[in-house]
XYZ file of C-alpha atoms in Angstrom:
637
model
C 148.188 74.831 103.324
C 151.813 75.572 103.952
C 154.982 74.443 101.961
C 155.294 72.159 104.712
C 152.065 70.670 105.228
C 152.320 70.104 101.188
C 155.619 68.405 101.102
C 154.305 66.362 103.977
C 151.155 65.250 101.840
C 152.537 64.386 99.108
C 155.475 62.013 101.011
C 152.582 60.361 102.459
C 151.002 59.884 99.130
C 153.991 59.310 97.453
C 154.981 56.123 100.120
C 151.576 54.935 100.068
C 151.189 54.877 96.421
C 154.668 53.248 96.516
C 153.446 50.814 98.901
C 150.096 49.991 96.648
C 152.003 49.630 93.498
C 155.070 47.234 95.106
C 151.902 44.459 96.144
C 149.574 45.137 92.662
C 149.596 42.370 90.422
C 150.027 42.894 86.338
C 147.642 44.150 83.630
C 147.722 42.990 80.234
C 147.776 47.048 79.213
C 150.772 49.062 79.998
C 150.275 51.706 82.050
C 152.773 54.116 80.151
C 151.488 54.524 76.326
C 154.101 56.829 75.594
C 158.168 56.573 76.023
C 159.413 57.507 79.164
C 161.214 60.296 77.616
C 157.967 61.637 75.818
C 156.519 61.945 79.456
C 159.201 63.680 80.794
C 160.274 66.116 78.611
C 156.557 67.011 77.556
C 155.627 67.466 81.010
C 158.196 69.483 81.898
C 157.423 72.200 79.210
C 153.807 72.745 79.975
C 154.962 72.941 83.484
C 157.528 75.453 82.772
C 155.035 77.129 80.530
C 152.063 77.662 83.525
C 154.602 77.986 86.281
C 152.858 75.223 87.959
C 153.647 74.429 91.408
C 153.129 70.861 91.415
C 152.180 67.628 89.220
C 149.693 64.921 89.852
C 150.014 61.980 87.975
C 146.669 59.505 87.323
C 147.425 56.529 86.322
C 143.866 55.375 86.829
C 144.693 51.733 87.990
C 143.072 50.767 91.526
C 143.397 46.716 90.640
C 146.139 44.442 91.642
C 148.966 43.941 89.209
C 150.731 40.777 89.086
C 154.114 40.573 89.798
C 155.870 41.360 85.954
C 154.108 44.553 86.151
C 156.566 45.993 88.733
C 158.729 46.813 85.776
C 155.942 49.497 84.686
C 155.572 50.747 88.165
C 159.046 50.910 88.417
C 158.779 53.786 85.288
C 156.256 55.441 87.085
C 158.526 55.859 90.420
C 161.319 57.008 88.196
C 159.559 59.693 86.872
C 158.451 60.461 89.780
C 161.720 60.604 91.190
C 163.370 62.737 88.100
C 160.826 65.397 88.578
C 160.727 65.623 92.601
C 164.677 65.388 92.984
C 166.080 66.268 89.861
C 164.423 68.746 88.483
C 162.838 69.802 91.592
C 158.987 69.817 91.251
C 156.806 68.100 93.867
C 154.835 65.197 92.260
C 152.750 62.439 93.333
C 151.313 59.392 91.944
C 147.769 58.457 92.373
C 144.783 57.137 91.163
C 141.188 59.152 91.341
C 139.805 56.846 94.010
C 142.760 58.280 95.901
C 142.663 61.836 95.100
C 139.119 61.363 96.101
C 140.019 59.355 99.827
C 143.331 61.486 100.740
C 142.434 65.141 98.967
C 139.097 65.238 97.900
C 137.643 69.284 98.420
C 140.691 70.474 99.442
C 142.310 70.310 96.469
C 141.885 74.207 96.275
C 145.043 74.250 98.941
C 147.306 73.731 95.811
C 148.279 76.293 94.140
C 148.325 76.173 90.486
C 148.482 72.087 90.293
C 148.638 70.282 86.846
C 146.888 67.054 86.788
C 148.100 64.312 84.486
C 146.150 61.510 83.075
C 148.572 59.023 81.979
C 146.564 57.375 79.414
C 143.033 57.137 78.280
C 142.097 53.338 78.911
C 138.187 52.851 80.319
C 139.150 52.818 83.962
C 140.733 56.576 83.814
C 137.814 57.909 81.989
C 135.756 56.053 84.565
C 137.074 57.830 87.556
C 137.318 60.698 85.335
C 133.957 61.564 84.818
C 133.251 60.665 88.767
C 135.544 63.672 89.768
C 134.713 66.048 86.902
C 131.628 66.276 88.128
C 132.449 68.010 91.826
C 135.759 69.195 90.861
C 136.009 73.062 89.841
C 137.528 71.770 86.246
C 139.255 75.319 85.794
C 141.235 74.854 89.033
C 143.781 72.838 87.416
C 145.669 72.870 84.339
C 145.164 69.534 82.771
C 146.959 67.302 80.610
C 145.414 64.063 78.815
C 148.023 61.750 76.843
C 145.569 59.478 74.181
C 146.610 56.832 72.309
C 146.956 56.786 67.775
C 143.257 55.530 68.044
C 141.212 57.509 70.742
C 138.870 60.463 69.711
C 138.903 63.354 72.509
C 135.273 63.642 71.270
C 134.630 60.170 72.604
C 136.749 60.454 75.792
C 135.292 63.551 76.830
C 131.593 63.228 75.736
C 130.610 63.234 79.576
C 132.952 65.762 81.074
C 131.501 69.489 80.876
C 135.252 71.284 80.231
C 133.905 75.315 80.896
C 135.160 77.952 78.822
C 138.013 79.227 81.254
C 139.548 75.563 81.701
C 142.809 74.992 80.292
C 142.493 71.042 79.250
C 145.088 69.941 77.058
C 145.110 66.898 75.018
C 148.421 65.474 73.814
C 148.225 62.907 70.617
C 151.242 61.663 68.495
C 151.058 62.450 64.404
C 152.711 60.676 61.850
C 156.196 62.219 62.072
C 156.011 61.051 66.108
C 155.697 64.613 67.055
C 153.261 65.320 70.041
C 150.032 67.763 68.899
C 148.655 69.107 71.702
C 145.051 70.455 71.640
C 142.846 73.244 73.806
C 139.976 71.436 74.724
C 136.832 73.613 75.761
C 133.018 73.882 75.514
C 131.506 77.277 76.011
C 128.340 76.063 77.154
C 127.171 72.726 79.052
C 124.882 72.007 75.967
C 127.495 73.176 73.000
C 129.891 70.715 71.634
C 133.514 70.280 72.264
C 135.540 72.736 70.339
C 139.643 72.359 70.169
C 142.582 74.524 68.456
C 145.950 73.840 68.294
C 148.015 74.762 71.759
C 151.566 73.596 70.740
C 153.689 70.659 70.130
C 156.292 69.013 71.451
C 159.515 66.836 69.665
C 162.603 65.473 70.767
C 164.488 67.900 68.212
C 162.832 71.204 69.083
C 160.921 70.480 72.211
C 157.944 72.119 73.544
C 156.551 74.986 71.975
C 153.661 76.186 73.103
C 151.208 79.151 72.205
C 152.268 83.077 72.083
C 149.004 84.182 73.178
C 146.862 84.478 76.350
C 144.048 82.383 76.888
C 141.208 85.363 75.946
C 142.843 85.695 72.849
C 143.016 82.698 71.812
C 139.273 81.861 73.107
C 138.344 85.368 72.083
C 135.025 84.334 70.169
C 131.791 82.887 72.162
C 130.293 82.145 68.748
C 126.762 83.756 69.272
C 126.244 81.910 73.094
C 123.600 83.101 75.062
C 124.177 85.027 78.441
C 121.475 85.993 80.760
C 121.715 89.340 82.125
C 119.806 90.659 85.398
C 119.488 94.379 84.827
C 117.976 97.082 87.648
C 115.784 100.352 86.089
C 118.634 103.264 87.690
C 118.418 106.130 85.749
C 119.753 107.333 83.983
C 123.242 104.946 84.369
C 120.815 101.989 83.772
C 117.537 102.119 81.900
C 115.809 99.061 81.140
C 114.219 99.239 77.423
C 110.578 97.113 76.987
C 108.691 95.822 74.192
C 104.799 96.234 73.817
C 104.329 93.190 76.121
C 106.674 94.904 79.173
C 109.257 92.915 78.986
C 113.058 93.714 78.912
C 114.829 93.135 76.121
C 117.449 95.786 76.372
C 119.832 98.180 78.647
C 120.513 101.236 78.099
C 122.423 104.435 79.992
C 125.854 103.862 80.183
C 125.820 100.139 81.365
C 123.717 99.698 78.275
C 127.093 101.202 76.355
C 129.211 98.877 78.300
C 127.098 95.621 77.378
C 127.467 96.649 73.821
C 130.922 96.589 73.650
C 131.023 93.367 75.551
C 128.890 91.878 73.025
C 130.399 92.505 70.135
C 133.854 91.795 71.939
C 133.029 88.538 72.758
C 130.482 87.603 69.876
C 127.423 86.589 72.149
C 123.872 87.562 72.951
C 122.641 88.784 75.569
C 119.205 87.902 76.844
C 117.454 90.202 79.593
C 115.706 90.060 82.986
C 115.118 92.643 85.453
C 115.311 93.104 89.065
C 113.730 95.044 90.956
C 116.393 95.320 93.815
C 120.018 94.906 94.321
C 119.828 92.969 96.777
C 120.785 92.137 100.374
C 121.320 89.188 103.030
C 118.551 88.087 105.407
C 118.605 86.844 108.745
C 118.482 83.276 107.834
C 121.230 83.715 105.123
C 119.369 83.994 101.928
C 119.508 86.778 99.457
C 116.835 88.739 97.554
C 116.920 91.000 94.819
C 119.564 90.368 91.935
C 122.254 88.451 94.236
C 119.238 85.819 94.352
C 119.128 85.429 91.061
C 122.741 84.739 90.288
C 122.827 82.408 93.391
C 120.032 80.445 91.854
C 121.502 79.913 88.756
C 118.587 82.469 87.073
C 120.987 84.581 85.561
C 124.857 84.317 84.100
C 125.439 88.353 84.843
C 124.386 91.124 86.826
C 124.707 94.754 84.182
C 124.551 97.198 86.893
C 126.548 99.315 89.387
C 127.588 96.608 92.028
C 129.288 97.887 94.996
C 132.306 95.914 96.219
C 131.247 94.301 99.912
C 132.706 91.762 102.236
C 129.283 90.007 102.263
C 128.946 90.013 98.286
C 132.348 88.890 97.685
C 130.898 85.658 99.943
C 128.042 84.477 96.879
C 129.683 85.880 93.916
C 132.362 87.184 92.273
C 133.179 91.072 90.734
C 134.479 91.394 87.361
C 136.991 93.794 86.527
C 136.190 97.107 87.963
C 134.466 99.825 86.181
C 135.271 103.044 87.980
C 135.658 103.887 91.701
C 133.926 106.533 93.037
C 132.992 108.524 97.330
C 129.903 107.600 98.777
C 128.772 110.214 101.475
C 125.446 111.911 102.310
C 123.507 114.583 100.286
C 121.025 116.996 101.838
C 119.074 119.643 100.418
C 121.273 123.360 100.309
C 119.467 125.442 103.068
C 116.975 128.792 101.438
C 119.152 131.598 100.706
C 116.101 133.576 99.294
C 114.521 134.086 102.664
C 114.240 137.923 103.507
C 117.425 139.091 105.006
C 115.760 141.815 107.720
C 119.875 142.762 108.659
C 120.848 142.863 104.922
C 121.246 146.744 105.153
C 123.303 146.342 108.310
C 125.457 143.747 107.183
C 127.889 145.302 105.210
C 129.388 147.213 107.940
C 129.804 145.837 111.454
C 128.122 147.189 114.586
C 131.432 149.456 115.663
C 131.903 150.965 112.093
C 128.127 152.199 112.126
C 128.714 153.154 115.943
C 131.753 155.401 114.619
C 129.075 156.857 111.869
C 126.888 157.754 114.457
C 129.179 159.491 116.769
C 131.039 161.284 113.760
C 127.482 162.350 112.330
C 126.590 163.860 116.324
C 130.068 165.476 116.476
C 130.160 167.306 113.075
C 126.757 168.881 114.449
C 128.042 169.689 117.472
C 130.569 171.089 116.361
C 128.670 173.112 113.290
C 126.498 174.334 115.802
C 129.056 175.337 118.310
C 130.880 177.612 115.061
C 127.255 179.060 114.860
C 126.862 180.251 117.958
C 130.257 181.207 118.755
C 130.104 183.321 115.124
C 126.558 184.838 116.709
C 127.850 185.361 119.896
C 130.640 187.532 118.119
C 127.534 189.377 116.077
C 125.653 190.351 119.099
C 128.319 191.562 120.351
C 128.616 193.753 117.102
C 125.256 194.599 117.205
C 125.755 196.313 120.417
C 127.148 198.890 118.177
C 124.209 199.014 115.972
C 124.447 195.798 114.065
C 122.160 193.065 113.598
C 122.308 189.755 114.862
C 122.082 187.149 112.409
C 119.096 184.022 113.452
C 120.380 180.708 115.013
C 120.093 177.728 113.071
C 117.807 174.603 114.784
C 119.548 171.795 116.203
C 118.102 169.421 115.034
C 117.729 170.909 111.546
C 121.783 170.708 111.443
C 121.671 167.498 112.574
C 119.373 166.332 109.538
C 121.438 168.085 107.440
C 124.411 166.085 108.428
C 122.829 162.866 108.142
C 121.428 163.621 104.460
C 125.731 164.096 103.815
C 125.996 160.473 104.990
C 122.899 159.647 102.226
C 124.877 161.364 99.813
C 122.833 164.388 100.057
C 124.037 167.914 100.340
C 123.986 170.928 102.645
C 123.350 174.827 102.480
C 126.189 176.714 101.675
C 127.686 178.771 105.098
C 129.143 181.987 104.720
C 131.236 181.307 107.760
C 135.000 180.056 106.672
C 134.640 177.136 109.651
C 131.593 175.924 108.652
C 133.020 175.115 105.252
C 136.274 173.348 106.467
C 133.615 171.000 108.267
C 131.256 170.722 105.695
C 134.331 169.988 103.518
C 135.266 166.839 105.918
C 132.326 166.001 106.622
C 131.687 165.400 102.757
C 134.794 163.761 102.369
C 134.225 161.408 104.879
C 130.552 160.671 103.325
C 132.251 159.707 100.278
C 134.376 157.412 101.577
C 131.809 155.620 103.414
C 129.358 155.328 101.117
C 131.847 153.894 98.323
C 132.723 151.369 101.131
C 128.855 150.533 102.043
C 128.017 150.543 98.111
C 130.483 148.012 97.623
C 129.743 145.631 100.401
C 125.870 146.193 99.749
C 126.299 145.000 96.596
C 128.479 141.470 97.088
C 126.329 141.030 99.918
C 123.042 140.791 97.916
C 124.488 139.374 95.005
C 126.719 136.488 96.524
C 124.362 134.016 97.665
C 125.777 132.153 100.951
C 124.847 129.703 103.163
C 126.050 127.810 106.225
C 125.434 123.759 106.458
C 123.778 122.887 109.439
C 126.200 120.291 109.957
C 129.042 117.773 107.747
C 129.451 115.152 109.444
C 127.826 111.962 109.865
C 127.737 112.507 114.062
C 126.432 115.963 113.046
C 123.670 114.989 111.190
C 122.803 112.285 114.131
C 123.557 115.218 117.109
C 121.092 117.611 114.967
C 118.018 115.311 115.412
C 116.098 117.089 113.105
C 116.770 115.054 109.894
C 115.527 111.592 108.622
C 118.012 109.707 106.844
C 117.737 107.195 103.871
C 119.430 104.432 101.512
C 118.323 102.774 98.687
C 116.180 99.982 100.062
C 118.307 96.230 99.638
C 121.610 97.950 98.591
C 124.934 97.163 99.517
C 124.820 100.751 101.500
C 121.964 99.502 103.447
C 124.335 96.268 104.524
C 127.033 98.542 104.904
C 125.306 100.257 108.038
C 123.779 97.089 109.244
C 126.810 95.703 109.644
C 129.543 98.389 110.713
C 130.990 98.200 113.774
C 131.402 102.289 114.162
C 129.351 103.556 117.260
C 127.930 106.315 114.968
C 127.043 104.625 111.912
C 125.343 101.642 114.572
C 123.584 104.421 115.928
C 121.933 106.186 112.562
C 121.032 102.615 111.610
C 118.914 102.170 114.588
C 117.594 105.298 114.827
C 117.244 106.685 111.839
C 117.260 103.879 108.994
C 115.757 101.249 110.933
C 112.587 104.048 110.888
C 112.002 104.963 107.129
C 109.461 101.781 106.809
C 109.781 103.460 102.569
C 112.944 103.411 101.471
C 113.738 104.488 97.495
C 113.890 102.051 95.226
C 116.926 103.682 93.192
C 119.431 106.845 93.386
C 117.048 109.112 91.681
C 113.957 108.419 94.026
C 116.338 109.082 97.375
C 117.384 112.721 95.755
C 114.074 113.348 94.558
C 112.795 113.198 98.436
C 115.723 115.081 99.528
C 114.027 118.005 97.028
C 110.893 117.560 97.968
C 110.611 116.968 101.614
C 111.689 118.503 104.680
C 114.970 117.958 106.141
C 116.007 114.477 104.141
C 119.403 113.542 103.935
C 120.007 110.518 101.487
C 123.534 108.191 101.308
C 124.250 107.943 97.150
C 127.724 108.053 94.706
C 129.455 111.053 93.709
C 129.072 110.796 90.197
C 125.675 109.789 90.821
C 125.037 112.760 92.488
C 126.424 114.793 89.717
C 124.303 112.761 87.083
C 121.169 113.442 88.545
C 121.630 117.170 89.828
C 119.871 118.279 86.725
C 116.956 115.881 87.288
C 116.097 117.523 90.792
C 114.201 120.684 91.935
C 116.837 121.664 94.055
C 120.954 122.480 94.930
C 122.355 119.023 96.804
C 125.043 119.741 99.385
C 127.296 116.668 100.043
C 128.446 116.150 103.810
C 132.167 114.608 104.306
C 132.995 111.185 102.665
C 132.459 108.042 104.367
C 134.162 105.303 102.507
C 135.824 104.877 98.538
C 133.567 102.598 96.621
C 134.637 100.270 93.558
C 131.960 99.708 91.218
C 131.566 96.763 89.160
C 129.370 94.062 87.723
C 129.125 90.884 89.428
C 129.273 87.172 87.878
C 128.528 83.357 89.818
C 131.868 81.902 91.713
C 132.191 79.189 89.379
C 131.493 81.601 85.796
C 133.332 80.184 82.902
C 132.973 83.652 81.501
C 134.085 85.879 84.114
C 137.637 85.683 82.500
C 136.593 87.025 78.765
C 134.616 89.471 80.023
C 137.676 91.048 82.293
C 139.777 90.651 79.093
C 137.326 92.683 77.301
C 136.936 95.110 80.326
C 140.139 95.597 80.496
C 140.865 96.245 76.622
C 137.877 98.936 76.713
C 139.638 100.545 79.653
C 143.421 100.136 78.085
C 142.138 101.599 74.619
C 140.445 104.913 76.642
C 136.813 104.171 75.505
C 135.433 103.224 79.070
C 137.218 106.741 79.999
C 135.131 108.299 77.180
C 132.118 106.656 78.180
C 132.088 108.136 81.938
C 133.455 111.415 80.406
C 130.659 111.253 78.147
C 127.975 110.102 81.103
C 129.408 112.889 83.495
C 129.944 115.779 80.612
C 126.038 116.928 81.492
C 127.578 118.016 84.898
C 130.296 119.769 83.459
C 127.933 122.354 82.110
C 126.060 122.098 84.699
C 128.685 123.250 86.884
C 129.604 126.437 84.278
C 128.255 129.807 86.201
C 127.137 133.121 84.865
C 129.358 136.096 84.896
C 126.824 138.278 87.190
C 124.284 137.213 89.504
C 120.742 138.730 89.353
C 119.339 140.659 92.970
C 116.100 138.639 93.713
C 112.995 140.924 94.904
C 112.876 139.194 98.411
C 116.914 140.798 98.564
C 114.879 144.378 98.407
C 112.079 143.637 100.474
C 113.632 145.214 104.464
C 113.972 148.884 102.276
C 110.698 148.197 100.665
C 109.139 147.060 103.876
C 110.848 150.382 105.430
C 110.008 152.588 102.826
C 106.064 151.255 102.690
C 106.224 151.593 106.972
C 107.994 155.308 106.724
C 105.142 156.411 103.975
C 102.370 154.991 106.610
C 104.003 156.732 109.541
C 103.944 160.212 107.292
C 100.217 159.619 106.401
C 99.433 159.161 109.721
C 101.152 162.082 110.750
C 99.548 163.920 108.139
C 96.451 162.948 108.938
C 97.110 163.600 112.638
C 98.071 167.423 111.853
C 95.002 167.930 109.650
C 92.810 166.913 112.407
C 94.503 169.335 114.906
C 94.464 171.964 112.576
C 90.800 171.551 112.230
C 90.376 171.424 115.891
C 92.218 174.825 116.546
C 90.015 176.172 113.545
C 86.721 175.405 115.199
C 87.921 176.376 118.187
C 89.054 180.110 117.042
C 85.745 180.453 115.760
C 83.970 179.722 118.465
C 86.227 182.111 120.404
């Protein structure tokens, strides 16, 4: 409703309640049971006090005065008038039969309204109890004026006044002074309870209280609140007597409940739930959310994700902590056998240079030898001896065993050493290099993800995909409007006819079966890493998520218990909590200073060793039979 629309509303109420009073005929009780001043002046403080935007005044008359009562009305208008003009705060005159005709439900249009009941005779606290009944009491601030005589017990013994209402009750002492009471119950059942708010004189005028509502209603005086808990572990563990049944929470929303229940002096009394839960097709709930709707249950103690549907049916306290929800797969094998881990170290052109250098050197070491032979023949000529020719291929063993870090025969040819001299060198170098890359190569274990995205994980078609089964993530991709998240919901969720029942179970199958990728929290993620078999690799973030708990729309207690939220959170013990829930991963996370060479890192040189050793045994064995052969046939010859 807009400033306009308002002042608009209220001039029409204003003229016709004008209108009604000018023709009403007189009642033997005056309508005003205070001085005109009193009303004003009191008013006006606990309006300046709650900032309110407007004031409704009930008179609670709907008969016909007689003409002498136009005097009274005539007060009425005039304070009407001093607070709309003068003082420059929109306020209307009415009875409840009119608030209920002209405003009725939307009443919530008003921002921060105080509602004024002029005095307490049987008519008002007829109409009273009427509206009390369908009117969200904590709405409004509200202001009661009684007379010397009238008990607020009796007045309000059939109006439920909830916990978070501000009701104010204003009663003259003997000094003339106004005393101005809290009114409140904290349950529909428990009794009316009232402390001092302020007061109000003509000499010091209002005072009213220094602090808050929560601390001055800090104290639920042992009242019962049902909790709905889910079994999450390890965040949330539901604790069972002999007979099953839940009488406890524990895991760190078991910590939290503690401190809220010694906080606010109550006790907590315990269902569970085996779901979250989520919105049908015909617009009903399951799950927890059913039970709060239904009036089962006061509280739901568990990680509630902040949704657009939720925020529909209930209302989020104060959040806990805020966390990334994306998708976790398992980390692909890295102890398969690597057949090229030999070959990796050095790329294809660096052992193509090897080879060429190793064919060189024996060309050219075999060149110097026959060149140096040549010269020796040509001694011999003279008599001299010609020294024997080294084999080809024997050099060119030779010259590989350098590159093993072997060595060769000394030369006596001047040459020859300067080659085998570079030659060696060269070795060194290149085996340092190889060593060295050898060894990160087998002890560094790397992978590559298959994918990181969300469209990856849909383009790679090989992967099912999972949430926890009636979760707010589950309504999240049933009702997104992004053409790849639509997609994986009817392709891929829409399938799993099993979905896990909590964060622990979805992990667990991403361990144990084939290609599973499951949607969970961060920190959840790094909770339960120690519980699985396996490493989880996360994919890229999809949204921020706000965690909280979740109370009715209408709670009476949602307020204390984001008072106390936020006092656990101010004084750094929620921060120690989730330091102390998340502290496991932090070791977790700690690696070793050296990382061990697995046997299947060995197994191409064992595998080549174990196929070299066969080859030479059959060789062996190949020879022997030959040699046999020629044997048999020599003596035969």
């Amino acid at each position: 409703m807009t400033n306009f629309q308002f002042h608009t509303t209220l001039l029409l109420l204003c003229v016709s309640s004008c209108v009604y009073l000018d023709i009403l005929p007189v009642k033997a009780e005056s309508i005003l049971i205070r001085p005109y001043y009193v009303y004003e002046n009191l008013i006006k403080g606990v309006h300046d006090y709650f900032n309110n935007t407007c004031i409704i005044l009930f008179h609670g008359s709907s008969k016909l005065i007689e003409e002498e009562g136009l005097q009274e009305m005539d007060g009425l208008l005039t304070l009407q008038t001093r607070f709309s003009k003068y003082l420059h705060i929109r306020t209307v005159i009415m009875d409840f039969h009119m608030f209920k005709n002209r405003v009725e439900k939307t009443y919530h249009h008003i921002k921060r309204p105080l509602f004024v009941l002029l005095n307490d005779f049987k008519e008002i606290k007829e109409q009273f109890v009427s509206v009390s009944k369908w009117i969200t009491m904590a709405y409004p601030t509200w202001l009661l004026f009684l007379r010397d005589e009238t008990r607020f017990e009796e007045f309000l013994s059939d109006v439920y006044i909830p916990f978070d209402c501000v009701f104010m009750v204003a009663q003259r002492d003997r000094q003339g002074s106004e005393i101005i009471q809290d009114v409140y119950r904290i349950g529909k059942e428990d009794y009316l309870r009232s402390m001092t708010f302020g007061t109000w004189n003509s000499s010091h005028g209002f005072q009213g209280p220094l602090l808050g509502l929560y601390q001055r209603r800090h104290d639920l005086h042992g009242h019962n609140i049902r909790v709905v808990a889910i079994n999450d572990p390890p965040i949330s563990r539901i604790s069972r007597d002999k007979a099953g049944q839940p009488f406890g929470i524990t895991g760190f929303f078991g910590e939290v409940i503690q401190l809220l229940q010694e906080g606010m002096n109550c006790t907590f009394s315990y269902k569970e739930a085996e779901t979250w839960g989520v919105q049908l097709l015909n617009g009903s709930w399951t799950g927890s959310i059913r039970m709060l709707i239904e009036d089962e249950t006061d509280l739901i103690a568990t990680e509630m994700m902040m949704s657009s549907d939720r925020l529909d049916v209930l209302k989020f306290t104060t959040p806990i902590y805020t966390s990334k929800c994306r998708v976790f797969i398992k980390r692909p094998d890295t102890t398969a056998v690597k057949w090229n881990a030999y070959l990796a170290p050095f790329a294809w052109n660096i052992w193509n240079v090897i080879a060429l250098t190793i064919v060189i050197v024996t060309l050219t070491i075999a060149g110097i030898d026959a060149f140096s032979r040549r010269i020796e023949w040509l001694s011999s000529i003279g008599g001299g001896t010609p020294r024997p020719s080294n084999d080809l291929f024997e050099i060119l063993f030779h010259v590989f065993g350098v590159f093993c870090g072997q060595s060769m025969d000394q030369s006596l040819l001047d040459p020859t050493r300067m080659v085998h001299l570079s030659v060696h060198l060269t070795a060194v170098v290149v085996i340092a290099a190889y060593s060295a890359a050898l060894i990160s190569y087998l002890a560094i274990k790397t992978f590559v993800m298959p994918f990181t995205t969300m469209k990856g994980l849909l383009e790679d078609g090989g992967y099912r995909f999972a949430v926890v089964a009636n979760s707010a993530e589950y309504s999240f991709f049933q009702n997104t409007t992004d053409t790849v998240l639509s997609i994986m919901f009817e392709e891929l969720l829409t399938r799993e006819t099993d979905l896990p029942i909590n964060y622990l179970d979805g992990l667990q199958r991403v361990c144990r079966e084939k290609n599973y990728a499951f949607m969970t929290l961060d920190n959840m993620a790094s909770v339960l890493q120690g519980k699985v078999d396996c490493v989880l690799e996360p994919l890229d973030v999809i949204m921020q998520v706000t965690i909280a708990m979740a109370v009715p729309f209408q709670s009476p207690y949602r307020g204390i218990i984001d008072t106390n939220i936020l006092l656990l959170r101010d004084s750094g013990i929620l921060q120690r909590l989730l330091k102390i829930e998340w502290s496991n991963d932090e070791i977790r996370r700690i690696k070793k200073g050296w990382t061990s060479v697995e046997l299947e890192d060995a197994a191409p040189l064992l595998l080549f060793l174990i196929a070299v050793y066969t080859i030479v045994c059959l060789l062996l064995l190949v020879e022997r039979l030959i040699d046999r052969n020629r044997e048999r046939r020599s003596k035969t010859n």
